[in-house]
Coordinates of C-alpha atoms and ligand atoms in Angstrom, one line a residue:
M315 CA 72.8 -121.0 76.3
A316 CA 71.6 -124.5 75.6
E317 CA 73.9 -127.4 76.1
W318 CA 74.1 -129.5 72.9
E319 CA 74.7 -133.2 72.4
A320 CA 75.8 -134.7 69.1
V321 CA 74.1 -137.9 67.8
I322 CA 76.2 -139.9 65.3
G323 CA 75.6 -143.1 63.4
L324 CA 77.9 -144.6 60.8
E325 CA 77.5 -146.7 57.6
V326 CA 80.8 -148.4 57.0
H327 CA 81.7 -150.1 53.7
A328 CA 84.6 -152.6 53.4
H329 CA 85.8 -154.4 50.3
L330 CA 85.9 -158.1 51.1
K331 CA 89.2 -159.9 50.5
T332 CA 88.1 -162.5 48.0
R333 CA 89.9 -163.8 44.9
T334 CA 86.9 -163.1 42.7
K335 CA 84.0 -160.8 42.4
M336 CA 80.7 -161.1 44.2
F337 CA 78.6 -162.7 41.5
C338 CA 81.1 -163.7 38.8
R339 CA 84.5 -165.3 38.6
C340 CA 86.4 -162.2 37.5
P341 CA 89.6 -161.9 39.5
L342 CA 90.0 -159.0 41.9
E343 CA 93.5 -157.4 41.6
Y344 CA 94.3 -154.0 43.0
G345 CA 96.0 -151.9 40.4
A346 CA 95.1 -154.0 37.4
A347 CA 94.9 -152.2 34.0
E348 CA 91.4 -150.6 33.5
N349 CA 88.6 -152.8 32.2
T350 CA 90.7 -156.0 32.1
S351 CA 88.7 -157.8 34.7
T352 CA 85.2 -158.0 33.3
C353 CA 82.8 -160.6 31.9
P354 CA 79.2 -160.7 30.7
V355 CA 77.9 -161.0 34.3
C356 CA 79.6 -157.9 35.7
L357 CA 79.0 -156.0 32.5
A358 CA 75.3 -156.9 32.6
H359 CA 75.0 -158.5 29.2
P360 CA 71.5 -159.8 28.6
G361 CA 70.9 -163.3 29.8
A362 CA 74.0 -163.4 32.1
L363 CA 73.2 -164.8 35.6
P364 CA 74.8 -164.1 38.9
V365 CA 76.3 -166.8 41.2
P366 CA 77.1 -165.7 44.8
N367 CA 80.6 -165.9 46.1
R368 CA 80.5 -168.4 49.0
K369 CA 83.7 -166.9 50.6
A370 CA 82.1 -163.4 50.7
I371 CA 79.1 -164.9 52.5
E372 CA 81.3 -166.7 55.0
Q373 CA 83.3 -163.5 55.6
T374 CA 80.2 -161.5 56.3
L375 CA 78.9 -164.2 58.7
R376 CA 82.3 -164.2 60.5
L377 CA 81.9 -160.4 61.0
G378 CA 78.4 -160.9 62.1
L379 CA 79.4 -163.5 64.7
A380 CA 82.3 -161.2 65.9
L381 CA 79.8 -158.4 66.5
G382 CA 77.3 -160.6 68.2
C383 CA 74.7 -160.1 65.4
D384 CA 71.6 -162.1 65.0
I385 CA 72.4 -164.3 62.0
A386 CA 69.6 -164.6 59.5
E387 CA 68.1 -168.1 59.0
H388 CA 66.7 -166.9 55.7
S389 CA 68.5 -164.0 54.0
V390 CA 67.7 -162.6 50.6
F391 CA 69.5 -160.4 48.0
A392 CA 67.5 -157.5 46.7
R393 CA 67.8 -155.2 43.7
K394 CA 68.4 -151.6 44.5
N395 CA 67.4 -149.6 41.4
Y396 CA 69.1 -146.4 40.3
F397 CA 70.6 -145.1 37.1
Y398 CA 74.2 -144.1 36.9
P399 CA 77.0 -144.8 34.3
D400 CA 79.0 -146.9 36.8
L401 CA 76.1 -149.3 37.2
P402 CA 75.6 -151.3 34.0
K403 CA 72.6 -153.4 35.2
G404 CA 70.7 -150.3 36.2
Y405 CA 70.5 -151.8 39.7
Q406 CA 72.9 -152.9 42.4
I407 CA 72.4 -156.3 44.0
S408 CA 72.3 -155.6 47.7
Q409 CA 70.2 -156.7 50.7
Y410 CA 67.3 -154.9 52.1
E411 CA 64.6 -156.5 54.3
A412 CA 66.6 -159.7 55.2
P413 CA 70.3 -158.9 55.6
L414 CA 72.7 -161.7 56.5
C415 CA 73.4 -160.1 59.9
G416 CA 70.9 -158.4 62.1
K417 CA 71.2 -156.6 65.4
G418 CA 74.5 -156.8 67.3
A419 CA 76.9 -154.5 69.2
L420 CA 80.5 -153.5 69.5
D421 CA 81.9 -152.5 72.9
V422 CA 84.5 -149.8 72.7
P423 CA 86.7 -150.2 75.8
G424 CA 86.6 -147.0 77.8
G425 CA 83.8 -145.7 75.6
T426 CA 80.4 -146.6 74.5
R427 CA 78.6 -149.8 73.5
V428 CA 77.6 -149.1 69.9
G429 CA 74.6 -151.0 68.6
I430 CA 74.9 -152.6 65.2
T431 CA 71.7 -152.2 63.2
R432 CA 72.7 -154.6 60.5
A433 CA 75.5 -155.9 58.3
H434 CA 74.8 -156.9 54.8
L435 CA 76.5 -158.0 51.6
E436 CA 76.3 -156.2 48.3
E437 CA 78.3 -155.5 45.1
D438 CA 80.3 -152.3 44.6
A439 CA 79.7 -150.1 41.6
A440 CA 82.3 -149.5 38.9
K441 CA 84.6 -146.5 39.2
T442 CA 84.0 -143.3 37.3
V443 CA 87.0 -141.2 36.4
H444 CA 86.4 -137.6 35.5
A445 CA 88.9 -136.2 33.0
G446 CA 89.7 -133.0 31.2
G447 CA 88.6 -129.5 32.3
A448 CA 88.4 -129.5 36.1
T449 CA 90.1 -132.8 36.4
G450 CA 88.9 -135.2 39.1
R451 CA 85.5 -133.5 39.6
S452 CA 82.3 -134.2 37.8
V453 CA 81.4 -130.5 37.5
G454 CA 83.4 -129.0 34.7
A455 CA 85.0 -132.2 33.5
D456 CA 85.3 -132.6 29.7
Y457 CA 84.4 -136.2 29.7
S458 CA 84.2 -139.2 32.1
L459 CA 85.5 -142.7 31.8
V460 CA 84.3 -145.8 33.6
D461 CA 86.6 -148.6 34.9
F462 CA 84.5 -151.7 35.3
N463 CA 87.2 -153.7 37.2
R464 CA 85.7 -152.5 40.5
G465 CA 82.1 -153.2 39.5
G466 CA 80.9 -156.3 41.3
T467 CA 83.5 -156.2 44.1
P468 CA 82.0 -157.8 47.2
L469 CA 81.2 -155.0 49.7
L470 CA 80.3 -155.4 53.3
E471 CA 78.1 -152.7 54.7
I472 CA 77.8 -152.2 58.5
V473 CA 75.2 -149.8 59.8
T474 CA 75.4 -148.6 63.4
E475 CA 72.7 -147.3 65.7
P476 CA 73.1 -143.5 66.5
D477 CA 75.0 -144.3 69.7
L478 CA 78.0 -142.1 69.2
H479 CA 78.2 -138.7 70.7
G480 CA 81.3 -137.0 69.4
A481 CA 84.3 -137.0 67.0
D482 CA 86.5 -138.9 69.6
D483 CA 83.8 -141.5 70.2
A484 CA 83.4 -142.1 66.4
D485 CA 87.1 -142.2 65.8
R486 CA 87.7 -144.9 68.5
F487 CA 84.8 -146.9 67.3
L488 CA 85.8 -146.8 63.7
R489 CA 89.4 -147.7 64.5
L490 CA 88.3 -150.6 66.6
L491 CA 85.9 -151.8 63.9
R492 CA 88.6 -151.5 61.3
Q493 CA 91.1 -153.5 63.5
T494 CA 88.4 -156.2 64.0
I495 CA 87.8 -156.4 60.3
V496 CA 91.5 -156.6 59.5
E497 CA 92.1 -159.3 62.2
L498 CA 89.2 -161.4 61.0
G499 CA 91.1 -161.4 57.7
I500 CA 88.0 -160.4 55.7
S501 CA 89.3 -157.1 54.3
D502 CA 92.5 -155.0 54.1
A503 CA 90.2 -152.1 55.2
E504 CA 92.7 -149.4 54.0
M505 CA 91.1 -146.0 53.6
E506 CA 93.8 -144.7 51.3
K507 CA 93.2 -147.6 48.9
G508 CA 89.4 -147.1 49.1
T509 CA 88.8 -150.6 50.6
L510 CA 87.2 -148.9 53.6
R511 CA 85.0 -145.9 53.6
A512 CA 82.2 -144.5 55.7
D513 CA 79.1 -142.4 55.5
V514 CA 78.7 -140.4 58.7
N515 CA 75.3 -139.2 59.9
V516 CA 75.4 -136.3 62.3
S517 CA 72.7 -134.4 64.1
V518 CA 72.6 -132.5 67.3
R519 CA 70.0 -132.0 70.0
E520 CA 69.7 -130.3 73.3
R521 CA 70.8 -132.4 76.3
G522 CA 67.8 -134.1 77.7
E523 CA 65.9 -134.1 74.4
T524 CA 64.9 -137.6 73.4
G525 CA 63.9 -137.4 69.8
F526 CA 66.2 -136.9 66.8
R527 CA 66.5 -133.8 64.7
P528 CA 67.2 -133.9 61.0
R529 CA 70.6 -135.4 60.2
W530 CA 73.4 -134.4 57.8
E531 CA 74.9 -137.3 56.0
L532 CA 78.6 -136.9 55.1
K533 CA 79.1 -139.2 52.1
N534 CA 82.1 -141.4 51.2
M535 CA 84.6 -140.3 53.9
N536 CA 87.9 -142.0 53.4
S537 CA 90.3 -140.7 56.0
F538 CA 90.2 -140.9 59.8
T539 CA 91.3 -137.2 60.0
F540 CA 88.6 -136.0 57.6
I541 CA 85.9 -138.0 59.4
R542 CA 86.9 -136.4 62.7
R543 CA 87.0 -132.9 61.2
G544 CA 83.8 -133.4 59.2
I545 CA 82.0 -134.4 62.4
E546 CA 83.3 -131.4 64.2
A547 CA 82.3 -129.1 61.4
A548 CA 78.8 -130.6 61.2
I549 CA 78.3 -130.2 64.9
R550 CA 79.6 -126.6 64.9
E551 CA 77.5 -125.6 61.9
Q552 CA 74.3 -127.2 63.2
V553 CA 74.6 -125.7 66.6
A554 CA 75.2 -122.3 65.2
A555 CA 72.2 -122.6 62.9
Y556 CA 69.9 -123.7 65.8
E557 CA 71.2 -120.9 68.0
R558 CA 70.4 -118.4 65.2
G559 CA 66.8 -119.8 65.4
E560 CA 67.0 -121.6 62.0
T561 CA 65.5 -124.9 61.2
L562 CA 67.5 -127.6 59.4
E563 CA 66.5 -130.3 57.0
Q564 CA 67.9 -133.7 56.3
S565 CA 70.6 -133.4 53.6
T566 CA 73.7 -135.0 52.1
Y567 CA 76.9 -133.0 52.5
D568 CA 80.4 -133.0 51.2
Y569 CA 83.2 -132.1 53.5
D570 CA 85.9 -129.9 52.0
P571 CA 89.1 -130.4 54.0
D572 CA 90.7 -127.3 52.4
T573 CA 88.1 -124.9 53.8
D574 CA 87.0 -127.1 56.7
R575 CA 83.4 -126.5 55.6
L576 CA 80.4 -128.6 54.5
T577 CA 78.6 -128.0 51.2
V578 CA 75.2 -129.4 50.3
H579 CA 75.6 -132.4 48.0
R580 CA 71.9 -133.3 47.6
S581 CA 68.9 -132.0 49.4
K582 CA 65.8 -133.7 50.7
E583 CA 63.7 -133.1 47.6
E584 CA 65.9 -135.5 45.6
A585 CA 65.7 -138.1 48.4
D586 CA 66.4 -141.6 47.0
D587 CA 63.7 -144.0 46.1
Y588 CA 65.4 -147.2 45.1
R589 CA 62.3 -149.4 44.6
Y590 CA 63.9 -152.4 46.3
F591 CA 62.6 -155.8 45.4
P592 CA 63.9 -159.4 45.9
E593 CA 66.5 -160.4 43.3
P594 CA 64.7 -163.0 41.2
D595 CA 67.9 -164.5 39.8
L596 CA 69.3 -165.6 43.2
V597 CA 68.0 -168.1 45.7
P598 CA 67.8 -167.1 49.4
V599 CA 70.8 -167.8 51.6
E600 CA 70.1 -170.0 54.6
P601 CA 73.4 -170.5 56.5
P602 CA 73.5 -174.0 57.9
A603 CA 74.4 -174.5 61.6
E604 CA 77.5 -176.5 60.7
L605 CA 78.8 -173.7 58.6
L606 CA 78.3 -171.2 61.5
E607 CA 80.0 -173.6 63.9
S608 CA 83.0 -174.0 61.5
L609 CA 83.7 -170.2 61.4
E610 CA 86.2 -169.8 64.2
L611 CA 86.9 -166.4 65.6
P612 CA 90.3 -165.3 67.0
E613 CA 90.5 -163.2 70.2
L614 CA 89.2 -159.9 69.1
P615 CA 91.0 -156.5 69.5
G616 CA 88.2 -155.1 71.7
A617 CA 88.7 -157.9 74.2
R618 CA 92.5 -157.4 74.1
V619 CA 92.3 -153.7 74.7
A620 CA 90.0 -154.3 77.7
R621 CA 92.5 -156.9 79.1
L622 CA 95.6 -154.8 78.4
A623 CA 94.0 -151.7 80.0
E624 CA 94.2 -153.4 83.3
Q625 CA 98.0 -153.7 83.0
V626 CA 99.0 -150.5 81.2
G627 CA 96.0 -148.2 81.3
L628 CA 93.5 -147.5 78.5
D629 CA 95.7 -145.2 76.4
G630 CA 98.6 -147.7 76.5
A631 CA 96.3 -150.5 75.7
W632 CA 94.9 -148.7 72.6
E633 CA 98.4 -147.9 71.5
L634 CA 99.6 -151.5 71.9
V635 CA 96.7 -152.9 70.0
S636 CA 97.1 -150.4 67.2
T637 CA 100.7 -151.7 66.6
G638 CA 99.0 -154.7 65.0
N639 CA 101.5 -156.8 67.0
D640 CA 100.2 -156.4 70.5
R641 CA 100.3 -160.1 71.3
K642 CA 104.1 -159.9 71.2
A643 CA 104.1 -156.5 72.9
E644 CA 102.0 -158.0 75.7
L645 CA 104.5 -160.8 76.2
L646 CA 107.3 -158.2 76.6
V647 CA 105.1 -156.2 79.0
G648 CA 104.4 -159.4 81.0
A649 CA 108.2 -160.0 81.2
G650 CA 108.7 -156.5 82.7
V651 CA 109.3 -154.2 79.7
E652 CA 107.7 -150.8 80.0
W653 CA 104.7 -150.6 77.6
K654 CA 105.9 -147.7 75.4
A655 CA 109.2 -149.6 74.8
A656 CA 107.3 -152.8 74.2
A657 CA 105.0 -151.0 71.7
A658 CA 108.0 -149.6 69.8
L659 CA 109.8 -153.0 69.8
A660 CA 106.7 -154.8 68.6
M661 CA 106.3 -152.3 65.7
N662 CA 109.9 -152.0 64.7
R663 CA 111.6 -155.3 65.6
G664 CA 108.8 -157.5 64.3
D665 CA 108.3 -161.1 65.4
F666 CA 109.8 -163.4 67.9
L667 CA 109.0 -166.8 69.3
P668 CA 106.8 -166.4 72.4
E669 CA 109.3 -168.5 74.5
N670 CA 111.9 -165.8 73.9
A671 CA 109.9 -163.0 75.6
A672 CA 111.7 -163.3 79.0
A673 CA 115.2 -163.4 77.5
L674 CA 114.4 -160.5 75.1
A675 CA 113.0 -158.5 78.0
R676 CA 116.3 -158.9 79.9
I677 CA 118.3 -157.9 76.9
V678 CA 116.1 -154.9 76.2
Q679 CA 116.4 -153.7 79.7
A680 CA 120.2 -154.1 79.8
N681 CA 122.1 -151.5 77.9
V682 CA 123.3 -153.7 75.1
T683 CA 124.8 -152.5 71.8
R684 CA 122.5 -151.9 68.9
E685 CA 124.2 -154.8 67.0
A686 CA 123.5 -157.1 69.9
L687 CA 119.8 -156.1 70.0
D688 CA 119.5 -156.6 66.2
E689 CA 121.0 -160.0 66.4
A690 CA 119.0 -161.1 69.5
F691 CA 115.7 -160.2 67.8
A692 CA 116.8 -161.7 64.4
R693 CA 117.6 -165.0 66.1
A694 CA 114.6 -164.9 68.4
A695 CA 112.3 -165.1 65.4
T696 CA 113.5 -168.6 64.5
E697 CA 115.2 -170.2 67.5
R698 CA 115.2 -170.2 71.3
I699 CA 117.8 -167.7 72.6
D700 CA 119.7 -167.3 75.8
A701 CA 120.2 -163.8 77.1
E702 CA 123.7 -164.2 78.6
P703 CA 125.9 -163.8 75.5
Y704 CA 124.0 -160.7 74.5
L705 CA 124.1 -159.2 78.0
A706 CA 127.9 -159.3 77.8
Q707 CA 127.8 -156.9 74.9
T708 CA 126.9 -153.9 76.9
A709 CA 126.8 -150.6 75.0
V710 CA 128.7 -147.6 76.4
G711 CA 125.7 -145.4 75.8
D712 CA 126.4 -143.2 78.8
E713 CA 127.7 -139.9 77.6
S714 CA 129.6 -139.3 80.9
E715 CA 131.7 -142.5 80.1
L716 CA 132.3 -141.4 76.5
V717 CA 133.3 -137.8 76.9
P718 CA 136.7 -138.5 78.7
V719 CA 137.5 -141.1 76.0
I720 CA 136.8 -138.6 73.2
E721 CA 138.7 -135.8 74.9
A722 CA 141.8 -138.1 75.3
I723 CA 141.7 -139.1 71.7
L724 CA 141.4 -135.5 70.4
A725 CA 144.3 -134.4 72.7
A726 CA 146.4 -137.3 71.3
N727 CA 145.8 -136.3 67.7
P728 CA 146.3 -132.5 67.3
D729 CA 147.1 -132.7 63.6
Q730 CA 143.8 -134.5 62.7
V731 CA 141.9 -132.0 64.9
A732 CA 143.4 -129.1 63.0
S733 CA 142.6 -130.5 59.6
Y734 CA 139.0 -131.2 60.7
R735 CA 138.7 -127.6 61.8
G736 CA 140.3 -126.6 58.6
G737 CA 137.3 -128.1 56.8
K738 CA 138.3 -131.8 56.2
E739 CA 135.1 -133.3 57.6
G740 CA 136.1 -136.8 56.5
V741 CA 138.5 -136.9 59.4
L742 CA 135.5 -137.5 61.7
G743 CA 135.6 -141.1 60.6
F744 CA 139.1 -141.5 61.9
F745 CA 137.9 -140.3 65.4
V746 CA 134.8 -142.5 65.4
G747 CA 137.0 -145.5 64.6
A748 CA 139.4 -144.6 67.4
V749 CA 136.6 -144.3 69.9
M750 CA 135.1 -147.6 68.8
R751 CA 138.5 -149.3 69.2
E752 CA 139.0 -147.7 72.6
T753 CA 135.5 -148.9 73.8
N754 CA 135.9 -152.4 72.3
G755 CA 133.0 -151.6 69.9
K756 CA 130.6 -151.1 72.7
A757 CA 129.8 -147.4 72.0
D758 CA 126.8 -146.4 70.0
P759 CA 128.3 -144.9 66.8
K760 CA 125.4 -142.4 66.5
V761 CA 126.1 -141.1 70.0
V762 CA 129.9 -141.0 69.3
N763 CA 129.3 -139.0 66.1
R764 CA 127.2 -136.4 67.8
L765 CA 129.5 -136.1 70.8
L766 CA 132.6 -135.7 68.5
R767 CA 131.0 -133.0 66.5
E768 CA 129.9 -131.1 69.7
T769 CA 133.4 -131.5 71.3
L770 CA 135.2 -130.4 68.1
R771 CA 133.0 -127.4 67.8
V772 CA 133.3 -126.2 71.3
S773 CA 136.8 -127.0 72.6
K774 CA 139.8 -125.1 71.3
Ligands
ZN1662 ZN1 82.8 -160.5 35.9

């Protein structure tokens, strides 16, 4: 049996975070009422002329710099012609031969270096809503409505080389790219809101083979889970077909998460011919050197994963960075907190001043009450804190210390025990109060509650 290797490339689309659309001044507001954010430019009235959004160009350039792309000295917008109801002009303004960002790469720590073919800027189409009949699907719908609010949203398209070789590989790359985009502040990149989506190209070949076989394109994937499962399904179905001796052709597929199968969306005969040509209504974009120098980049997540991996291993590093607050988690780790605890604290306890990391680490490692921990983190966000007063508020979290206290209280209050067992559950509060008094408020009420219930159930 042949050994197969998957070859995967991605086309990732992200809505840029600008106040207005790509070529007009219509505001972009998520969730606005349908067709309220339109104008003659984005509705393609005759004579209306586009004006490019400077912010969108800058954001695209920042991403290009972050991915080490060749930045174009002379970039042009192009018309991509096709007919569809969500495209009032009959063409989309995109980029073709001269994108803003050319070749680059993104290193996935612990994984592959993924080549970036290009990153360009375009406008999104409007949104079609299918209604009546088989609601939500074009086939069988009674009628369709178009919401032009989305039409003209600045859209960044990033195309990778076919450098990925499996679902895990693609998943890590995509998460890293998403995190990079989010941290650059250029897009919310939320799949569930549709501000990030991907087309996934998958083919397989026998190990050692150098050329590429026909690829299947999974269109408009908008969930990390479905992307992973779609890739696995495509690999499985292609390998099975080749092993049956079949030949395959290049096609576009839809992945159906309910059946975990792929169905042909569009086959090769209908392959697109967009008749691209330079957009005559827009001048070329020539980013000046001063502009590129002014676009500062933060430390990027890929670099931070690589650095953290040396301290906490690769899995820990990925987990820390995906908390979105790994700079704070890293400070806690540096002060001696175990990384899993640091990740949870960074996620759930939010922010603190960096100079408080050492004090917080001491408090976290001591067994302080929940109240003390809450207060320490609340104060640490705005002022410099000292660990000592919190360390004094030690929690009695140890069950072996609590059980004798509970048993003594139950023994001293036989009437209340009887009424609890008789069904008066409210009496539990009386016991919790008694235990808290006895421990000077240092017990964890949750633990006390559980231990009380257990003891009252078991002992007679
Ligand atoms: Zn408009």
